[in-house]
XYZ file of C-alpha atoms in Angstrom:
395
model
C -7.487 -21.817 -13.328
C -4.494 -23.975 -12.148
C -2.409 -23.106 -9.480
C 1.229 -24.310 -9.385
C 4.787 -23.537 -7.406
C 6.181 -21.227 -8.217
C 10.263 -21.512 -9.198
C 11.512 -18.203 -7.627
C 9.654 -18.229 -3.780
C 7.515 -21.153 -3.633
C 4.397 -19.472 -3.870
C 1.656 -21.947 -4.491
C -0.450 -19.031 -6.038
C 1.470 -18.850 -9.899
C -0.562 -19.078 -12.504
C 1.357 -19.050 -15.820
C 5.196 -18.355 -17.283
C 6.247 -15.033 -16.606
C 9.701 -13.533 -19.042
C 9.941 -17.076 -19.600
C 9.609 -18.934 -16.181
C 7.190 -20.585 -13.872
C 7.006 -17.980 -11.029
C 3.999 -15.326 -9.360
C 2.898 -12.336 -10.006
C 5.134 -11.091 -7.412
C 8.218 -12.041 -8.860
C 7.157 -11.877 -11.982
C 6.775 -7.807 -10.784
C 9.592 -7.813 -8.634
C 11.596 -9.165 -11.568
C 9.946 -6.724 -14.220
C 10.677 -3.327 -11.874
C 13.882 -4.688 -11.577
C 15.206 -4.662 -14.765
C 12.882 -1.064 -16.262
C 15.212 0.625 -13.376
C 18.413 -1.250 -14.257
C 18.445 -1.823 -10.421
C 21.379 -3.460 -8.310
C 21.466 -4.977 -5.102
C 23.798 -6.202 -2.686
C 23.470 -9.718 -0.411
C 22.392 -8.353 3.595
C 24.324 -11.024 4.821
C 27.569 -10.610 1.980
C 27.096 -14.567 1.617
C 25.211 -14.705 -1.528
C 22.903 -17.626 -0.678
C 19.819 -16.588 1.119
C 16.664 -19.034 1.065
C 13.912 -17.211 -0.879
C 10.004 -17.829 0.643
C 7.192 -16.091 -0.193
C 5.880 -16.265 4.026
C 9.784 -14.602 4.946
C 8.623 -10.542 5.805
C 11.905 -9.799 4.565
C 13.932 -11.451 1.478
C 16.956 -10.640 -0.343
C 16.478 -8.545 -2.908
C 19.880 -9.909 -4.740
C 19.347 -13.364 -4.175
C 15.912 -13.085 -5.509
C 16.762 -11.216 -8.586
C 19.596 -13.647 -8.986
C 17.489 -16.599 -8.329
C 15.156 -15.243 -11.061
C 17.302 -15.374 -13.573
C 19.170 -18.602 -12.724
C 14.853 -20.109 -13.618
C 15.247 -19.284 -16.639
C 13.893 -15.558 -16.869
C 14.612 -13.058 -19.456
C 15.515 -9.649 -19.270
C 15.116 -8.713 -22.470
C 11.154 -10.109 -22.476
C 10.599 -7.258 -20.233
C 8.324 -4.469 -22.518
C 9.375 -0.594 -21.645
C 7.160 0.616 -19.075
C 5.978 3.531 -20.585
C 2.979 3.265 -22.544
C 1.205 5.696 -24.988
C -1.798 5.861 -27.299
C -0.954 6.952 -30.469
C -1.942 10.561 -31.377
C -5.291 10.286 -33.237
C -5.134 11.228 -36.656
C -6.243 14.487 -38.194
C -8.111 14.755 -42.042
C -5.631 17.659 -42.833
C -2.657 16.333 -45.076
C -0.293 18.521 -41.876
C -0.531 15.666 -39.797
C 1.005 13.460 -42.196
C 3.977 15.542 -41.631
C 7.296 14.592 -39.420
C 8.095 16.200 -36.002
C 10.660 18.992 -36.462
C 13.646 18.944 -34.552
C 12.565 21.775 -31.988
C 9.120 19.277 -31.373
C 11.230 15.919 -31.819
C 13.755 17.879 -28.388
C 10.532 18.953 -26.771
C 8.897 15.592 -27.141
C 12.030 14.124 -25.285
C 12.491 16.291 -22.686
C 8.971 16.128 -22.127
C 9.544 12.227 -21.630
C 12.066 11.966 -19.195
C 10.388 14.611 -16.792
C 7.277 12.061 -17.208
C 9.663 8.627 -16.824
C 11.265 10.904 -13.529
C 8.237 11.578 -11.738
C 6.636 8.043 -12.494
C 9.836 6.738 -10.755
C 9.541 9.496 -7.955
C 6.438 8.531 -7.324
C 6.791 4.674 -7.228
C 9.822 5.264 -4.585
C 7.554 7.482 -2.406
C 4.965 4.143 -2.598
C 6.971 2.035 -2.104
C 8.520 3.422 0.878
C 4.637 4.209 2.958
C 3.825 0.411 1.619
C 7.007 -1.307 3.068
C 6.270 0.727 6.036
C 2.314 -0.690 5.964
C 3.759 -4.338 6.023
C 6.694 -4.014 8.731
C 4.189 -4.083 11.219
C 2.689 -7.036 9.740
C 5.223 -9.655 9.328
C 3.914 -13.283 9.138
C 0.532 -11.580 7.190
C 1.108 -14.201 4.507
C 0.268 -13.424 1.010
C -0.125 -10.151 2.083
C 3.222 -8.901 0.996
C 3.469 -10.853 -2.145
C -0.439 -8.986 -3.314
C 1.261 -5.535 -2.226
C 3.997 -6.325 -4.547
C 1.617 -6.572 -7.092
C -0.418 -4.097 -5.970
C 2.516 -0.952 -6.040
C 4.036 -2.423 -9.443
C 2.039 -0.446 -12.677
C 2.368 -2.764 -15.532
C 2.130 -5.794 -12.979
C -0.123 -8.683 -15.254
C -3.832 -8.282 -13.681
C -7.167 -6.617 -14.502
C -7.139 -3.175 -15.842
C -5.888 -0.350 -14.106
C -7.076 2.526 -13.604
C -6.259 4.538 -16.581
C -7.858 1.873 -18.824
C -10.902 1.457 -16.962
C -11.401 5.389 -17.595
C -10.177 5.563 -21.160
C -12.480 6.877 -24.185
C -14.752 3.600 -24.222
C -16.032 3.670 -21.392
C -16.722 6.813 -19.570
C -14.280 9.738 -20.798
C -11.198 10.948 -19.430
C -12.681 12.378 -16.347
C -15.391 10.543 -13.954
C -18.317 11.208 -14.409
C -19.863 12.325 -11.062
C -23.908 11.760 -10.287
C -26.055 13.801 -8.588
C -26.255 12.447 -4.988
C -29.079 12.594 -2.600
C -28.685 14.279 0.638
C -29.711 11.107 2.399
C -27.658 9.128 1.836
C -24.288 11.169 1.831
C -25.252 11.340 5.530
C -25.872 7.492 5.175
C -22.458 6.951 4.155
C -21.120 9.291 6.424
C -22.924 7.616 9.167
C -21.909 4.237 8.543
C -18.495 4.931 7.827
C -18.254 6.944 11.186
C -20.033 3.327 12.619
C -17.051 1.546 11.281
C -13.726 2.861 12.179
C -16.213 3.540 15.873
C -16.435 0.228 16.070
C -13.501 -0.894 15.423
C -11.038 0.984 17.927
C -13.126 0.135 20.845
C -12.157 -3.413 19.475
C -8.928 -1.740 19.342
C -10.009 -0.864 23.245
C -10.314 -4.579 24.010
C -7.891 -6.522 22.637
C -4.902 -3.841 23.500
C -6.211 -2.267 26.778
C -7.418 -3.943 30.712
C -10.048 -1.841 29.272
C -14.008 -1.133 32.270
C -17.245 -2.903 30.415
C -18.797 -0.320 30.845
C -16.134 2.120 28.666
C -17.431 0.164 25.843
C -21.003 0.776 25.662
C -20.972 4.349 25.662
C -23.579 6.612 23.123
C -20.056 8.746 21.662
C -17.844 7.951 18.872
C -15.176 6.075 19.924
C -12.312 8.346 18.608
C -8.670 6.802 19.819
C -8.469 3.346 21.181
C -6.057 4.793 24.164
C -4.898 7.494 26.624
C -1.626 8.841 26.861
C -0.875 6.838 29.657
C -2.127 2.815 28.313
C 1.011 3.377 24.947
C 3.669 1.071 25.411
C 7.617 1.326 23.651
C 7.710 -0.393 20.879
C 10.880 -3.359 21.262
C 11.757 -5.158 18.137
C 14.073 -7.490 19.522
C 10.949 -8.325 20.880
C 8.212 -7.789 18.260
C 5.553 -10.613 17.018
C 4.207 -9.773 14.073
C 0.103 -9.064 13.515
C -1.819 -11.836 15.208
C -4.579 -13.799 14.549
C -7.250 -11.490 16.320
C -6.063 -8.519 13.896
C -6.947 -10.233 11.501
C -10.625 -11.303 13.150
C -10.420 -7.436 13.477
C -10.185 -6.092 9.898
C -11.860 -8.841 8.425
C -15.788 -7.618 10.868
C -14.427 -4.083 9.542
C -13.852 -4.646 5.858
C -17.601 -6.894 5.893
C -19.436 -3.389 7.754
C -17.618 -1.318 4.998
C -20.499 0.280 2.757
C -20.746 -1.678 -0.414
C -18.257 -4.316 0.462
C -21.231 -6.894 0.520
C -22.171 -5.502 -3.340
C -18.663 -6.395 -4.671
C -17.426 -9.930 -6.389
C -15.881 -12.564 -4.296
C -12.719 -10.954 -5.884
C -13.482 -7.274 -4.700
C -13.660 -9.159 -1.618
C -10.676 -10.225 -0.982
C -8.958 -7.369 -3.468
C -11.127 -4.631 -0.774
C -9.803 -6.281 2.608
C -6.556 -6.901 1.841
C -6.261 -3.198 1.717
C -8.312 -2.520 4.724
C -5.340 -4.192 6.179
C -2.489 -1.695 4.774
C -4.417 1.644 4.609
C -5.200 1.175 8.261
C -1.615 0.731 9.710
C -1.254 3.433 7.857
C -3.282 6.030 8.248
C -4.519 4.737 11.698
C -1.128 5.409 12.613
C -0.835 8.329 11.312
C -3.487 9.306 12.821
C -2.705 8.062 16.603
C 0.090 10.073 15.838
C -1.741 13.351 15.825
C -3.369 12.822 18.965
C -1.514 10.770 20.954
C 2.044 11.739 20.237
C 2.779 13.891 17.633
C 3.858 17.289 19.715
C 5.733 14.884 21.425
C 7.982 13.726 19.074
C 7.326 10.124 19.019
C 5.958 7.682 16.689
C 1.583 5.594 17.621
C 1.274 2.564 15.656
C -2.061 1.319 15.376
C -1.293 -1.089 18.049
C -0.817 0.884 20.717
C 2.573 0.749 20.010
C 5.201 4.395 20.423
C 9.071 4.578 19.170
C 10.608 7.324 19.081
C 11.162 10.733 16.528
C 12.329 13.193 17.527
C 15.927 12.863 17.046
C 15.255 10.495 14.175
C 16.677 6.794 14.999
C 19.955 5.762 13.127
C 18.279 3.771 9.429
C 21.311 1.490 10.068
C 22.996 2.599 7.159
C 25.178 4.903 8.831
C 28.880 3.602 8.820
C 29.484 1.476 10.916
C 26.568 1.121 12.287
C 26.540 -2.904 12.281
C 28.572 -2.362 16.158
C 26.419 -0.568 18.622
C 24.329 -4.359 17.790
C 25.269 -7.748 19.334
C 24.745 -9.696 16.451
C 24.147 -9.060 12.729
C 20.791 -10.753 13.423
C 20.048 -7.959 15.500
C 20.923 -5.570 13.276
C 19.109 -6.735 10.522
C 15.754 -6.717 12.829
C 15.916 -3.521 13.834
C 16.334 -2.510 10.105
C 14.035 -4.020 9.021
C 11.903 -2.870 11.638
C 12.399 0.713 12.486
C 13.504 1.367 9.042
C 10.224 1.845 7.853
C 8.651 3.966 10.862
C 11.518 6.299 9.881
C 10.637 6.648 6.672
C 6.585 6.791 7.275
C 7.719 9.191 9.561
C 9.032 12.047 7.140
C 6.547 10.578 4.650
C 3.024 10.323 5.917
C 3.361 11.471 9.342
C 4.725 14.697 9.460
C 2.303 16.303 6.511
C -0.807 14.418 8.153
C -0.034 16.009 10.988
C -0.267 19.255 9.375
C -3.482 18.719 8.073
C -4.814 18.757 11.299
C -7.698 16.694 10.063
C -11.358 16.392 12.241
C -12.479 12.618 12.630
C -15.145 12.565 10.142
C -12.250 14.218 8.183
C -10.010 10.982 8.464
C -13.103 8.219 8.710
C -13.697 9.569 4.601
C -10.124 9.848 3.899
C -9.714 6.539 4.664
C -12.051 4.965 3.203
C -11.702 6.944 0.231
C -8.081 5.399 -0.150
C -8.680 2.264 0.623
C -11.206 2.358 -2.919
C -9.441 4.245 -4.751
C -6.178 1.315 -4.360
C -8.377 -1.343 -4.779
C -9.357 0.584 -8.382
C -7.302 -0.942 -10.155
C -7.007 -4.508 -8.844
C -11.497 -4.328 -8.878
C -13.232 -6.263 -11.637
C -15.895 -4.567 -13.861
C -19.288 -4.920 -11.412
C -17.072 -4.078 -8.152
C -15.634 -0.892 -9.920
C -19.001 -0.209 -10.725
C -19.831 0.105 -6.946
C -16.876 1.754 -7.055
C -17.760 4.743 -8.608
C -21.128 5.046 -6.367
C -19.791 4.895 -3.105
C -16.189 6.966 -4.185
C -18.443 10.112 -4.955
C -20.466 9.440 -2.154
C -17.153 9.378 -0.570
C -16.437 13.011 -2.591
C -19.491 14.810 -1.429
C -18.744 13.550 2.255
C -16.028 15.896 2.640
C -17.797 18.709 0.934
C -20.621 18.877 3.465
């Protein structure tokens, strides 16, 4: 496969033409989503001259869309978001009759409801996804990858709906009988993985005594309340290399990871990063900060959420900041935290999950998000470990 440079964001991962322009899948997904939802944007600087580059944490959507058009992307080449399989024809003569006006209205009403649900689900996913990425703004191609993954019509391997079609294993996946020893072994391995990741966080973020690293108990949370420090959006520098290494070790010890293809390992590793940022922040907050109205991120930084801080969207909000750059930085880093608090943290804390339940839910989330990007051999690995993890939840 020959890689080219994207005409829109200069990403070196463009492989073909999308909607008439040479672009990466992230820009193609952005353009498709913008056209399909008929979205409109305003330039974040008001000058309509923002630089669009794949390494930037927050590209201006207005300028990005304008550049897509300038680079010859065609709106009329974007297909409808909704794809429906034709209904199976019956052998009876009645199947050839057109629907009555009442039936036609019911079909249209049902279609409108589906469209509304799809848009709502996408918006919530986008809010959660931006919350996971705002902590690591320098994570290379991860922003580009996440945009691709969240778009249902991205040109990628089969979606989960296609995978579980009538030609494979039916609409509902089948669940094989799992040996009790396999269930216990899988659960034990995931607990060890999560505990090891927490110990790495202890070493990386805290002044931890060596003797505290080698007890025989699982490390459930890497911080104590006294070790938490306040998040400062003005000095935040983004993702550090040791955090890549920390998550790489976690992914390599993930049950089933060694059985994946090279491309499958790449996908699962990327989702380990994103899911860990969101779910571990939720879990640490439930243990250390929720009762006090404090958001605790996966690196031990806190942000007070009760009362909710300003989002930056309020009229005249910019006057509280010394410069426009500081204002934009605040909106980039704090707004995703607010959305994450509302859509993830609060519902998660109400579940009051145990450490074992959290570990299994996290693993299931990683597998489920990775599914649509996995090739056929890797999906067979997914099938088995998904079944085992579901069995773990019922223990």
